[in-house]
CSV table of C-alpha atoms and ligand atoms in Angstrom, one decimal:
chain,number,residue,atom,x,y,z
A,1172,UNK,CA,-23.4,4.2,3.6
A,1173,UNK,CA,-23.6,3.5,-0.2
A,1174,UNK,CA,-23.9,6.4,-3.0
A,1175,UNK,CA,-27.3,5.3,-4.8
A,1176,UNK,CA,-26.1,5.0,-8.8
A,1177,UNK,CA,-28.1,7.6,-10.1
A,1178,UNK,CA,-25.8,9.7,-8.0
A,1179,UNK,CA,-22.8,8.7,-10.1
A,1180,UNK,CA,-24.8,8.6,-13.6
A,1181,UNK,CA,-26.1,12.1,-13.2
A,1182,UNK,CA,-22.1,13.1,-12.4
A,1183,UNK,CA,-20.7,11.1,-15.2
A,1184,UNK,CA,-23.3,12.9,-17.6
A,1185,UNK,CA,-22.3,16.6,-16.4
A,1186,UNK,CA,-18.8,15.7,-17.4
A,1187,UNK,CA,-18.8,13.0,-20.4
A,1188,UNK,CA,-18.4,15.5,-23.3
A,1189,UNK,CA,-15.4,17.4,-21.8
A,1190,UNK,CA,-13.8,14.1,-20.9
A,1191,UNK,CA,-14.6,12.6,-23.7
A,1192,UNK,CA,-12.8,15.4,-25.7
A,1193,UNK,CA,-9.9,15.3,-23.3
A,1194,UNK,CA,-10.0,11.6,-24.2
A,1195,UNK,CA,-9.8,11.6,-27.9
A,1196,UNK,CA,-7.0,14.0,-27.5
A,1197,UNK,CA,-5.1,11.4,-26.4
A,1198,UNK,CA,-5.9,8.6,-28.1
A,1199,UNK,CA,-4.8,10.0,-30.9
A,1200,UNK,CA,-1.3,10.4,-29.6
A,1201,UNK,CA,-0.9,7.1,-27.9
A,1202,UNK,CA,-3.1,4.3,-30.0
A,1203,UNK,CA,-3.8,2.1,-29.1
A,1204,UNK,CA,-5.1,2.2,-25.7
A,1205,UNK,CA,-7.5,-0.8,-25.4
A,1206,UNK,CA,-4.5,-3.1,-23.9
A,1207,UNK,CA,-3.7,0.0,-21.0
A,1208,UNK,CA,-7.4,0.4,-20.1
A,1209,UNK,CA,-8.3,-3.3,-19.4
A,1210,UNK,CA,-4.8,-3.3,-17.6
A,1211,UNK,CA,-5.9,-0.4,-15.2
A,1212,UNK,CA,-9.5,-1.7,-15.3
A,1213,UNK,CA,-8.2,-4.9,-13.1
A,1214,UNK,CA,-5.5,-2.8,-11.6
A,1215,UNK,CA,-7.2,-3.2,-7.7
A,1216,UNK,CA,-4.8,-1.2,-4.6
A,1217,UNK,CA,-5.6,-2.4,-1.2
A,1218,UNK,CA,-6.8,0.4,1.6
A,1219,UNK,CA,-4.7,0.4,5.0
A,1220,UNK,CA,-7.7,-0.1,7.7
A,1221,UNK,CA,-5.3,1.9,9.9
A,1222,UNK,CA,-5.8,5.0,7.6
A,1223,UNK,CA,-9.5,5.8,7.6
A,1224,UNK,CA,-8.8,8.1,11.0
A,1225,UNK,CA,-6.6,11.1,11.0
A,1226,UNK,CA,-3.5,9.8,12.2
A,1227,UNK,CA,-1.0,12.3,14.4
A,1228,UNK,CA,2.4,12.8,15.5
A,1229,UNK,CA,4.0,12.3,18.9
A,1230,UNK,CA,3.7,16.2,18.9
A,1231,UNK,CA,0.1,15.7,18.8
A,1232,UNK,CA,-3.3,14.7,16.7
A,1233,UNK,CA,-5.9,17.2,15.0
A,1234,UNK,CA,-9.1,14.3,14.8
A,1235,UNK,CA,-10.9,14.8,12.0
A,1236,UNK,CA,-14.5,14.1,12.1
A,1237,UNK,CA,-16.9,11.2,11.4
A,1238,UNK,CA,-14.2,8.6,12.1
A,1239,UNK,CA,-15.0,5.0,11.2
A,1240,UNK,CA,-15.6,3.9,15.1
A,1241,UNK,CA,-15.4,-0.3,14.3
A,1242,UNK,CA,-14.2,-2.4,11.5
A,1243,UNK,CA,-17.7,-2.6,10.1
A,1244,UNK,CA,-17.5,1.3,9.5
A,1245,UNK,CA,-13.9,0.7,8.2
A,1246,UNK,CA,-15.2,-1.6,5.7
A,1247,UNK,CA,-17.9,0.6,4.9
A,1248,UNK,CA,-15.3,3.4,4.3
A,1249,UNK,CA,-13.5,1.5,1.8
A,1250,UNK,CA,-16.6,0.3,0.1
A,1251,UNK,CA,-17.5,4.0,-0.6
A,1252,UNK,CA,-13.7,4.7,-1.9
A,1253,UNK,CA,-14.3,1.3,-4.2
A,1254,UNK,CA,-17.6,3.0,-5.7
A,1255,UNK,CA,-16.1,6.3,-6.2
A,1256,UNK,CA,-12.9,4.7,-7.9
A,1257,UNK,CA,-13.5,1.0,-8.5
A,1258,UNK,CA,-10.0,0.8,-8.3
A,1259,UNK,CA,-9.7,0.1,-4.2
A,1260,UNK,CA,-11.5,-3.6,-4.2
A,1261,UNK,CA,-9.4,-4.9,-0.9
A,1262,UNK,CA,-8.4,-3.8,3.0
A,1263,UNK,CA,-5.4,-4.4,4.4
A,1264,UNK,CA,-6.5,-5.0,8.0
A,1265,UNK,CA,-3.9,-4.8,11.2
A,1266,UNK,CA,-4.3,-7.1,14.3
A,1267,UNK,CA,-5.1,-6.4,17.2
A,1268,UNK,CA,-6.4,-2.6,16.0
A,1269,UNK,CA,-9.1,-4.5,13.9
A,1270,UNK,CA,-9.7,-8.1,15.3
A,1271,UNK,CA,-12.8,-9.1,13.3
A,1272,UNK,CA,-15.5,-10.6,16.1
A,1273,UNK,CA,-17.7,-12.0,13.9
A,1274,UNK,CA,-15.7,-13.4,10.5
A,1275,UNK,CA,-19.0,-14.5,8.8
A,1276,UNK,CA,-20.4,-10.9,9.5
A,1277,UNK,CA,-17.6,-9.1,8.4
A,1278,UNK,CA,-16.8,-11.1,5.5
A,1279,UNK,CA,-20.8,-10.9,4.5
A,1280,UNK,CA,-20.1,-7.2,4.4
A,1281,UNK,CA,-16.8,-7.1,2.6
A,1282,UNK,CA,-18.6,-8.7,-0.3
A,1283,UNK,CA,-21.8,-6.7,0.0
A,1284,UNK,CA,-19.1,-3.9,-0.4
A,1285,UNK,CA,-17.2,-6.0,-3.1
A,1286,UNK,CA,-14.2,-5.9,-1.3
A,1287,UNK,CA,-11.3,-8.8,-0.8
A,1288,UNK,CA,-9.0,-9.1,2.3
A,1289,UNK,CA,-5.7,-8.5,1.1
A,1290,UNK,CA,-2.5,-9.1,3.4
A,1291,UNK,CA,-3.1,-8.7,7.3
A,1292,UNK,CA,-0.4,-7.3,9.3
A,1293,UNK,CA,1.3,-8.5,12.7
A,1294,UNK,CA,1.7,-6.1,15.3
A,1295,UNK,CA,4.8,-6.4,17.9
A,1296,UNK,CA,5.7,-2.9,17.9
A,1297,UNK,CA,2.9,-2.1,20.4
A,1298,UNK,CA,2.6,-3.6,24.4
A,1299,UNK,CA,-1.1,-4.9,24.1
A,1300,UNK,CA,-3.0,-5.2,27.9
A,1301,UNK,CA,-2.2,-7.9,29.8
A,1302,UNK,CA,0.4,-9.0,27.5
A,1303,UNK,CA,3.0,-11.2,29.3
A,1304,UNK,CA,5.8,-9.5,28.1
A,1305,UNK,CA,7.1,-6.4,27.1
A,1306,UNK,CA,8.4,-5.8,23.7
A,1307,UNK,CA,10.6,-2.3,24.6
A,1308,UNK,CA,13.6,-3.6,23.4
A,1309,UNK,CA,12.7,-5.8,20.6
A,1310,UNK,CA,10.0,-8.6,19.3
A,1311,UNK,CA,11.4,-11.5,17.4
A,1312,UNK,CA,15.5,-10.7,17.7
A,1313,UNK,CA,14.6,-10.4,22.3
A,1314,UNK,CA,17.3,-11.4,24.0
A,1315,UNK,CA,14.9,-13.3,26.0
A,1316,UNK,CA,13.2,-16.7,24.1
A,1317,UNK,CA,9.9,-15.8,25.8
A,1318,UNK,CA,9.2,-12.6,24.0
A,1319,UNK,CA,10.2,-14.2,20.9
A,1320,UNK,CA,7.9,-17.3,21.0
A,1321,UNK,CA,4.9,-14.6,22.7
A,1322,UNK,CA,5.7,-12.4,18.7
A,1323,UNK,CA,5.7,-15.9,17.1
A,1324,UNK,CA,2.2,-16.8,18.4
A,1325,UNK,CA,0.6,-13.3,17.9
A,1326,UNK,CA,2.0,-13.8,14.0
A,1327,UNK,CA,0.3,-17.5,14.1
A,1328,UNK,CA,-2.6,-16.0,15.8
A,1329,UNK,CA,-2.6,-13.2,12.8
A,1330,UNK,CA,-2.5,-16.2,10.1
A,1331,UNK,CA,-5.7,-17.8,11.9
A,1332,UNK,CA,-7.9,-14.6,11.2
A,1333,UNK,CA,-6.7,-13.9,8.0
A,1334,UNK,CA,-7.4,-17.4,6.9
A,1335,UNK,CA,-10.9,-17.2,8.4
A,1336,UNK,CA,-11.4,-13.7,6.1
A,1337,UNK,CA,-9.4,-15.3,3.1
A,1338,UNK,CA,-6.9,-13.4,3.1
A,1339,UNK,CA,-3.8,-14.8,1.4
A,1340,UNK,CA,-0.8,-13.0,2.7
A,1341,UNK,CA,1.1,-11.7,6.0
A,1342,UNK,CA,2.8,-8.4,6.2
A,1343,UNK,CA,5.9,-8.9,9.0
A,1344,UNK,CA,7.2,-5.3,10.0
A,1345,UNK,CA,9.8,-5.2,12.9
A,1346,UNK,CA,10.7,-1.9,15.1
A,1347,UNK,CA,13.2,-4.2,16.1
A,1348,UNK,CA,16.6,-2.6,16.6
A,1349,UNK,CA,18.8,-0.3,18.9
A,1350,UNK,CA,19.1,3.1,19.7
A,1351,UNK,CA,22.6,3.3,21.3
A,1352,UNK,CA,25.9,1.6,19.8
A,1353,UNK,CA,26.8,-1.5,22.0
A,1354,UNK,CA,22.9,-2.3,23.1
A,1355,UNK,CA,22.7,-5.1,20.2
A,1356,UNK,CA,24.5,-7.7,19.0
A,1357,UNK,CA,23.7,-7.3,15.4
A,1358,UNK,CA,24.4,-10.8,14.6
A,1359,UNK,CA,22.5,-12.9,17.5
A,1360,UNK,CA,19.8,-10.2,16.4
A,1361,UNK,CA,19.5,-11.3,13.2
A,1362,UNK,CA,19.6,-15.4,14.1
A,1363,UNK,CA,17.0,-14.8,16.8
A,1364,UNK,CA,15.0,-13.0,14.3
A,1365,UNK,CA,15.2,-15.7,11.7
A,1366,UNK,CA,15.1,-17.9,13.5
A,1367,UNK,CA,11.3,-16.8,14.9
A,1368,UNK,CA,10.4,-15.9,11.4
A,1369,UNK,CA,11.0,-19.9,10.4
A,1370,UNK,CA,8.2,-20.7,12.9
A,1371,UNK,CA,6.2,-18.3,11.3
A,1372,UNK,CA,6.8,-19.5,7.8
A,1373,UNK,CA,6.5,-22.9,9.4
A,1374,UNK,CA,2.4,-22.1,10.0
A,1375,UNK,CA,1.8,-20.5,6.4
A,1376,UNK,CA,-0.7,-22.0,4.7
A,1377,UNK,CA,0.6,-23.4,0.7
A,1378,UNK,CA,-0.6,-20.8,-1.0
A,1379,UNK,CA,0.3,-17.5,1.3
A,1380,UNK,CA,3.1,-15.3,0.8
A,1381,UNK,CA,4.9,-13.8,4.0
A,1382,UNK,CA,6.0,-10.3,3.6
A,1383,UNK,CA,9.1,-9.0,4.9
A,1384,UNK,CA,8.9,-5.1,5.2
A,1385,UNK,CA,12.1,-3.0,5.6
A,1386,UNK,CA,12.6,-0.2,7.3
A,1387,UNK,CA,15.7,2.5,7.6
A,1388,UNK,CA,14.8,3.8,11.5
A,1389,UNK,CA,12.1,5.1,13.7
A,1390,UNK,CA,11.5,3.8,16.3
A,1391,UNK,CA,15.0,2.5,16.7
A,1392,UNK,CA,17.1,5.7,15.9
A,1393,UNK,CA,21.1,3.2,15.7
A,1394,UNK,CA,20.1,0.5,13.9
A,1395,UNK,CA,17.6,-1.6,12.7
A,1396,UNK,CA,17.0,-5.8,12.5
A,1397,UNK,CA,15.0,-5.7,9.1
A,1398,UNK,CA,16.9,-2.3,7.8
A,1399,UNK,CA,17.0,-2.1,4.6
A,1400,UNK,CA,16.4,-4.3,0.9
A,1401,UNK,CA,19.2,-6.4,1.5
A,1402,UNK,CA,18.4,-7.5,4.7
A,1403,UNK,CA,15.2,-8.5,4.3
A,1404,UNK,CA,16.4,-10.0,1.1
A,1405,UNK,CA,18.3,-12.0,3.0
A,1406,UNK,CA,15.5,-12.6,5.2
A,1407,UNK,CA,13.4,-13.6,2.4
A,1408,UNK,CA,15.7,-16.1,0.9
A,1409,UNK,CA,17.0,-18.0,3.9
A,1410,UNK,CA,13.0,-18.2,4.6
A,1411,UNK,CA,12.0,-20.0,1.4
A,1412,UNK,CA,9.7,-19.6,-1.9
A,1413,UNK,CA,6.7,-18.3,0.3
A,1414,UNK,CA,8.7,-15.6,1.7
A,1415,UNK,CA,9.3,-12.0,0.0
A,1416,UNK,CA,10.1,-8.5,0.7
A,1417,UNK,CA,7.7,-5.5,0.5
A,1418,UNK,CA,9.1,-2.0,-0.3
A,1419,UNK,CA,7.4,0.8,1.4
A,1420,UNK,CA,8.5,3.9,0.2
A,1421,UNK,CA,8.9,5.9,2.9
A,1422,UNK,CA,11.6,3.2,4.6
A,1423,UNK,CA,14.6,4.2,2.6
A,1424,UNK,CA,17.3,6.5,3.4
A,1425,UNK,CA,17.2,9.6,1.9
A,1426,UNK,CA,18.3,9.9,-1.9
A,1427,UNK,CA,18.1,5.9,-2.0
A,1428,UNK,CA,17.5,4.8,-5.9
A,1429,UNK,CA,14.2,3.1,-5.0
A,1430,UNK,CA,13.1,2.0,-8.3
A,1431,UNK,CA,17.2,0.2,-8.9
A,1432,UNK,CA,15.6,-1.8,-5.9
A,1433,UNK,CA,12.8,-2.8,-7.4
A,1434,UNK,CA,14.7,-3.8,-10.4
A,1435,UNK,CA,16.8,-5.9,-8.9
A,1436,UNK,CA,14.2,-7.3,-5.9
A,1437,UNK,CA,12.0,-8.5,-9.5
A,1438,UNK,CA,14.9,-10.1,-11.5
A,1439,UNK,CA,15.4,-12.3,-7.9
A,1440,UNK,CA,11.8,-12.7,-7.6
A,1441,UNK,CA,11.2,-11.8,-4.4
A,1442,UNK,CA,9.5,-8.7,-4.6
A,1443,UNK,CA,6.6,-9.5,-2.5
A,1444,UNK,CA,4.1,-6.1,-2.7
A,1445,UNK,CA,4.3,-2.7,-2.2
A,1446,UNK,CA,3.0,0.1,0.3
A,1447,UNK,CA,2.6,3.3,-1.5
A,1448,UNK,CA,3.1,6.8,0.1
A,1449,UNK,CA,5.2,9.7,-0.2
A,1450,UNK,CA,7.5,11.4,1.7
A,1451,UNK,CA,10.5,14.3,1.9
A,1452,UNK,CA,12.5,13.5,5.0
A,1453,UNK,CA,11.5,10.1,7.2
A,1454,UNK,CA,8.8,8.0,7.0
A,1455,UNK,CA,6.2,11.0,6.8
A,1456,UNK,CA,3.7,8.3,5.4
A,1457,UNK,CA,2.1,11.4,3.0
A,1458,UNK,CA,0.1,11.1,0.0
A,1459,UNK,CA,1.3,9.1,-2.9
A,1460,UNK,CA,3.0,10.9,-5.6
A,1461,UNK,CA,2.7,14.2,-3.9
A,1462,UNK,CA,6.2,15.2,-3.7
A,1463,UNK,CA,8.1,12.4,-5.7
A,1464,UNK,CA,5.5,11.7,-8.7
A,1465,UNK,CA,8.9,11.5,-11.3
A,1466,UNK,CA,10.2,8.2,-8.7
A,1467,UNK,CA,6.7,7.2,-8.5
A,1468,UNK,CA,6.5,7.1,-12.8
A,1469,UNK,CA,10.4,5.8,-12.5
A,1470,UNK,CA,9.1,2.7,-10.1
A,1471,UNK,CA,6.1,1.7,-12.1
A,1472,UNK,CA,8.5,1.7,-15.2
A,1473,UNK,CA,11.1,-0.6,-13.9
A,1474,UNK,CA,7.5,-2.7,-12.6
A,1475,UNK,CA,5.9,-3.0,-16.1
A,1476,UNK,CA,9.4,-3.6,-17.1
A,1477,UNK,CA,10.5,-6.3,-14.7
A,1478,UNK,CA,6.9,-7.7,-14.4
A,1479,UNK,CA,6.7,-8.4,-18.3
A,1480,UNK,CA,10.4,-9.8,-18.4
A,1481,UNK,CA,9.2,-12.3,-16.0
A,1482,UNK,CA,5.7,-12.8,-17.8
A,1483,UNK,CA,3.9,-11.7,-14.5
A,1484,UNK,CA,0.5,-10.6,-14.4
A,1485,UNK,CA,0.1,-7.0,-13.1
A,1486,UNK,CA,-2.9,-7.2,-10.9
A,1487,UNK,CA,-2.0,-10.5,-9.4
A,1488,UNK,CA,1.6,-11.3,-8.3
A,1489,UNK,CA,2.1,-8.6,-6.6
A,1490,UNK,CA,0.8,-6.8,-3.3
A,1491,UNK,CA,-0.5,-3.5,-4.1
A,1492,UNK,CA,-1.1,-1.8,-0.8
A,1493,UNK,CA,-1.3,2.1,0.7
A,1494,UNK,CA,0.4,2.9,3.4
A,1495,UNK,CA,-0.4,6.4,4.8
A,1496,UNK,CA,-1.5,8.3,8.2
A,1497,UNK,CA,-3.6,12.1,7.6
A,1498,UNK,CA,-2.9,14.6,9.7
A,1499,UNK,CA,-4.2,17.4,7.7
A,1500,UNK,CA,-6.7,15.7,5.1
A,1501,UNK,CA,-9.6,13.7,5.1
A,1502,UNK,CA,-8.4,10.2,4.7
A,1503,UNK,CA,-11.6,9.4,2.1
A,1504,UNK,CA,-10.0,12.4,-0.2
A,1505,UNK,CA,-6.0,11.8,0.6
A,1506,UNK,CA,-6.8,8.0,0.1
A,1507,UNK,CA,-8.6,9.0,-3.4
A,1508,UNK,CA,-5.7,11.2,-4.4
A,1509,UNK,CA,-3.3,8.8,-3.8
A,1510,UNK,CA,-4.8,5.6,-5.5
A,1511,UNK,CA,-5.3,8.4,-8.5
A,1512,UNK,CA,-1.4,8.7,-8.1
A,1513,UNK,CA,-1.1,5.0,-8.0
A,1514,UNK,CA,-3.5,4.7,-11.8
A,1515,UNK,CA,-1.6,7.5,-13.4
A,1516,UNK,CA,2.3,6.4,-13.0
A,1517,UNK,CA,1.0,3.1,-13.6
A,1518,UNK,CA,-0.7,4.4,-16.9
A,1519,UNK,CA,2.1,6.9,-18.1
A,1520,UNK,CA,4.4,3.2,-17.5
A,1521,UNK,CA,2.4,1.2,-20.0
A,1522,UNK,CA,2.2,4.4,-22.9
A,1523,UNK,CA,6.6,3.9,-22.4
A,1524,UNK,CA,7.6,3.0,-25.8
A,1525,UNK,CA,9.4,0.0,-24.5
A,1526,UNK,CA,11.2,-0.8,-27.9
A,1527,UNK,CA,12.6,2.4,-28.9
A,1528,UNK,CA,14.1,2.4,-25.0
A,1529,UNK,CA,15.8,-0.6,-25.3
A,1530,UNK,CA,17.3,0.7,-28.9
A,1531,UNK,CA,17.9,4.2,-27.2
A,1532,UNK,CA,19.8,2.1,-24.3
A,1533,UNK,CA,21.6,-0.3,-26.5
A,1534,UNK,CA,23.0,2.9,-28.5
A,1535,UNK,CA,24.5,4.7,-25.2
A,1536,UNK,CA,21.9,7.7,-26.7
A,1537,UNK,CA,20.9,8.8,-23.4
A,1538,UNK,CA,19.5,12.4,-24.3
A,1539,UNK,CA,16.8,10.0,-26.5
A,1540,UNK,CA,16.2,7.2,-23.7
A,1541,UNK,CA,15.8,10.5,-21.1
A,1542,UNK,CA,13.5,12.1,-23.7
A,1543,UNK,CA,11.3,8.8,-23.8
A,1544,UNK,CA,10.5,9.0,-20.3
A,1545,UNK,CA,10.0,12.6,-19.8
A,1546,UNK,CA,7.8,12.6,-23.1
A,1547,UNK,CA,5.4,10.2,-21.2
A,1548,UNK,CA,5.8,11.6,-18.0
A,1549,UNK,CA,5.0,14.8,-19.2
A,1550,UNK,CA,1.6,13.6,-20.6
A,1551,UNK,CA,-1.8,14.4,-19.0
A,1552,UNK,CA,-2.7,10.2,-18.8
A,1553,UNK,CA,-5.6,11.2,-16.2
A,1554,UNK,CA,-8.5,11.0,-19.1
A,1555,UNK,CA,-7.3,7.6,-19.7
A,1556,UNK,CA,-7.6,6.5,-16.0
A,1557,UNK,CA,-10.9,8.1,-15.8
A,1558,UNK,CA,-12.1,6.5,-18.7
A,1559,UNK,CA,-11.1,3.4,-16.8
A,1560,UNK,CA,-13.3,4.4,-14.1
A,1561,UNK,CA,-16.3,5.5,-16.3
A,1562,UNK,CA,-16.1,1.6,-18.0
A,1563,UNK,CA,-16.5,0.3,-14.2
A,1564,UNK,CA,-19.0,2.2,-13.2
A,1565,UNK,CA,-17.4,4.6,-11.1
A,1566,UNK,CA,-17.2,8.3,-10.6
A,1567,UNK,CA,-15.0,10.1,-13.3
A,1568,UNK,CA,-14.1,12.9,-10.9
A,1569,UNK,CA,-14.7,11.0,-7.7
A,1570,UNK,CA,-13.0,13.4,-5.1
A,1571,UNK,CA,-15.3,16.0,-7.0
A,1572,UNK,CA,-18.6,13.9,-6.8
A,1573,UNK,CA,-17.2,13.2,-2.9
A,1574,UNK,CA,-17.6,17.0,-2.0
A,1575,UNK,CA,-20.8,17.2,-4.1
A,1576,UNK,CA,-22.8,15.1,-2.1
A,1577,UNK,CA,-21.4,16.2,1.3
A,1578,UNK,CA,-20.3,12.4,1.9
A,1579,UNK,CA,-18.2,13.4,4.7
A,1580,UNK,CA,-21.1,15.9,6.2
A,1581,UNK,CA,-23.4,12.7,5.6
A,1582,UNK,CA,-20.7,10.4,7.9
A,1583,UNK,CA,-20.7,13.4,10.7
A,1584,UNK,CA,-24.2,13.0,11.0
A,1585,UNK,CA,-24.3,9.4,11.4
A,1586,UNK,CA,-21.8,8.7,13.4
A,1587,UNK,CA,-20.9,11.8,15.0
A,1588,UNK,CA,-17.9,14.5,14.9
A,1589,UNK,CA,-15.7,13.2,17.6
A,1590,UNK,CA,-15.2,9.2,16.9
A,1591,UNK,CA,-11.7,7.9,16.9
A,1592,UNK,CA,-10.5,5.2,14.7
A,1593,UNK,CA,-8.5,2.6,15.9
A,1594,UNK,CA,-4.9,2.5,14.5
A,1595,UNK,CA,-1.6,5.2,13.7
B,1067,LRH,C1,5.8,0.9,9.8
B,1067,LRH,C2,4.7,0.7,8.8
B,1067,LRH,C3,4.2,-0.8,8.8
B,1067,LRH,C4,2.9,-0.8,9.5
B,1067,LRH,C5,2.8,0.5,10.1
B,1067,LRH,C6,1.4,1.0,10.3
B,1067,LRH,O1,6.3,2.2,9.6
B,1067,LRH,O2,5.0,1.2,7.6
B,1067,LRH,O3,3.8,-1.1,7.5
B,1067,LRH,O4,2.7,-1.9,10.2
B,1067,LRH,O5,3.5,1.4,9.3
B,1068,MN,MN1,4.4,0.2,5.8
């Protein structure tokens, strides 16, 4: 399905005066804004294939309707996000749950939909049919050498089809762990678990980067091989240059100081990428910026920060990536509300008047440096990111123009209420 541009010019039109208004508001308070909007212009955050179905809970799953039912509808999906938002050019796929068939098909499609590949995920948290052996108490840190070389070829396996797609990364995210004190030995864990991830570094290609994603529990509820930023720093260095960690939000301990992480992952250079979400408790994998937007706006300041200490380019160096499952939403409209999330900490980070923070900070004036922060914060940025998305031809209200044209209603009917997506 693609929304026909007279669709999107007609929508723009209703609303150019009132954002335009809302616009000029703003620049007047934070010339000037040319350097921001190019910046959020090629600011591009990948879409999760494993979120364009309604995810559940081991308590149970509510399916929504008109599910993507293959990865060509999956690509599909993500094209329609990317022409509501032009700010979701790339798919994060996950192997086995979206195995592409036919590479010159799918890749064919991707670019009819102007989308890129970006990094494609291992799976040994899952038993797949007729797999040899069973990873129920661990993947790559197994006891037994067999399961660990049978994780180490699904990972080369997983390089083969992103290489095919042109993708240029691989995400590595272990359940590996324990549930009970005394079941692991923490150390042989770890050396079994490096020791497989050097065979998988071994097979990356010169110019991919291997993602090491942490994570605090669940499924392992005693501890965890890849646990937190310091292991998989640790991970990351004994690896090599290719090899990097990826924070995903939800994988910290509660209270953790996330964006102190990111500060410090940056200045070592191995921050790798990102998978965005929100949470309260655990993992709950919700919608970006819903219930923590201040550590959102507090990451992306210590990103623009870190990023231009190190001269790196924003859209480029580092892995921007969702991560999310909807139990309750659409994913089109949770997946629109959280890359707007996304665009407007990022925005309200480059508006920080870097200059009079450091001076605020190198006077111990912290009332001033706190006032800073909060004064940006506290600023309505979205006219800017929608101005952003009116100079690249998309929607400037695109959950609105979403609902206006029944998208959704329009997906039902083609592929039918009950389809189930692969995936969480
Ligand atoms: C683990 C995780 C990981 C994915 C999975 C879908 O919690 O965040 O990134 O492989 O979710
Ligand atoms: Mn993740």
């Amino acid at each position: 399905m693609r929304i026909e541009k007279h669709h999107i010019d007609e929508h723009n039109h209703q609303l150019l005066s009132q954002h335009q208004r809302r616009l000029n508001c703003l620049s007047q308070e934070y010339a000037p804004i040319k350097g921001v909007l190019q910046k959020l212009l090629d600011f591009q955050v990948a879409i999760p294939s494993w979120a364009l179905g309604t995810g559940g809970t081991r308590f149970g799953r509510f399916s929504g309707a008109g599910e993507p039912r293959s990865l060509e509808e999956k690509i599909e999906d993500v094209g329609l996000l990317h022409q509501l938002n032009r700010s979701s050019g790339a798919i994060s796929l996950h192997i086995p749950w979206d195995i592409p068939t036919n590479v010159a098909q799918i890749k064919a499609l991707a670019e009819e939909h102007g989308l890129m590949f970006d990094a494609v995920n291992s799976n040994t948290f899952q038993d797949q049919k007729g797999q040899s052996y069973s990873y129920k108490f661990g993947s790559m840190q197994h006891v037994d050498k067999r399961v660990r070389q049978q994780a180490v070829a699904h990972n080369l396996e997983v390089i083969h089809y992103g290489k095919e797609l042109g993708s240029d990364s691989l995400t590595v995210w272990l359940a590996d762990g324990s549930s009970f004190p005394g079941q692991l030995n923490f150390r042989k864990a770890f050396e079994n678990t490096l020791e497989s991830l050097q065979q998988v570094y071994a097979a990356l290609p010169d110019h991919w980067k291997m993602y090491v994603e942490y994570k605090a529990y669940e499924p392992n509820f005693y501890s965890t091989t890849i646990g937190d930023w310091g292991q998989s720093l640790l991970y990351a260095t004994k690896l090599g240059p290719k090899a990097y960690t990826l924070v995903d939000l939800g994988h910290h301990l509660p209270n953790a100081n996330i964006e102190q992480i990111v500060s410090l992952l940056l200045m070592e250079g191995k921050l790798g990428g990102f998978h965005f979400n929100d949470s309260k408790y655990g993992d709950d994998d919700l919608t970006t910026g819903s219930l923590k937007p201040y550590q959102l706006f507090l990451i992306f300041n210590e990103l623009v920060e870190g990023m231009d200490a190190r001269g790196m380019n924003h859209a480029r160096d580092l892995g921007w990536m969702i991560d999310a499952s909807h139990n309750l939403k659409d994913p089109l409209e949770d997946l629109m509300q959280s890359v707007e999330a996304i665009m407007i900490a990022y925005a309200q980070a480059l508006l920080i008047d870097r200059k009079a923070l450091e001076e605020a900070q190198q006077n111990n004036d912290v009332a001033a440096a706190q006032e800073l922060l909060q004064g940006v914060f506290r600023t309505d940025v979205r006219p800017l990111v929608a101005e952003a998305r009116l100079r690249a031809g998309a929607a400037l209200q695109p959950l609105q123009l979403y609902r206006s044209l029944g998208l959704r209603q329009q997906l039902i009917r083609q592929r039918g209420s009950k389809t189930v997506a692969s995936g969480l």
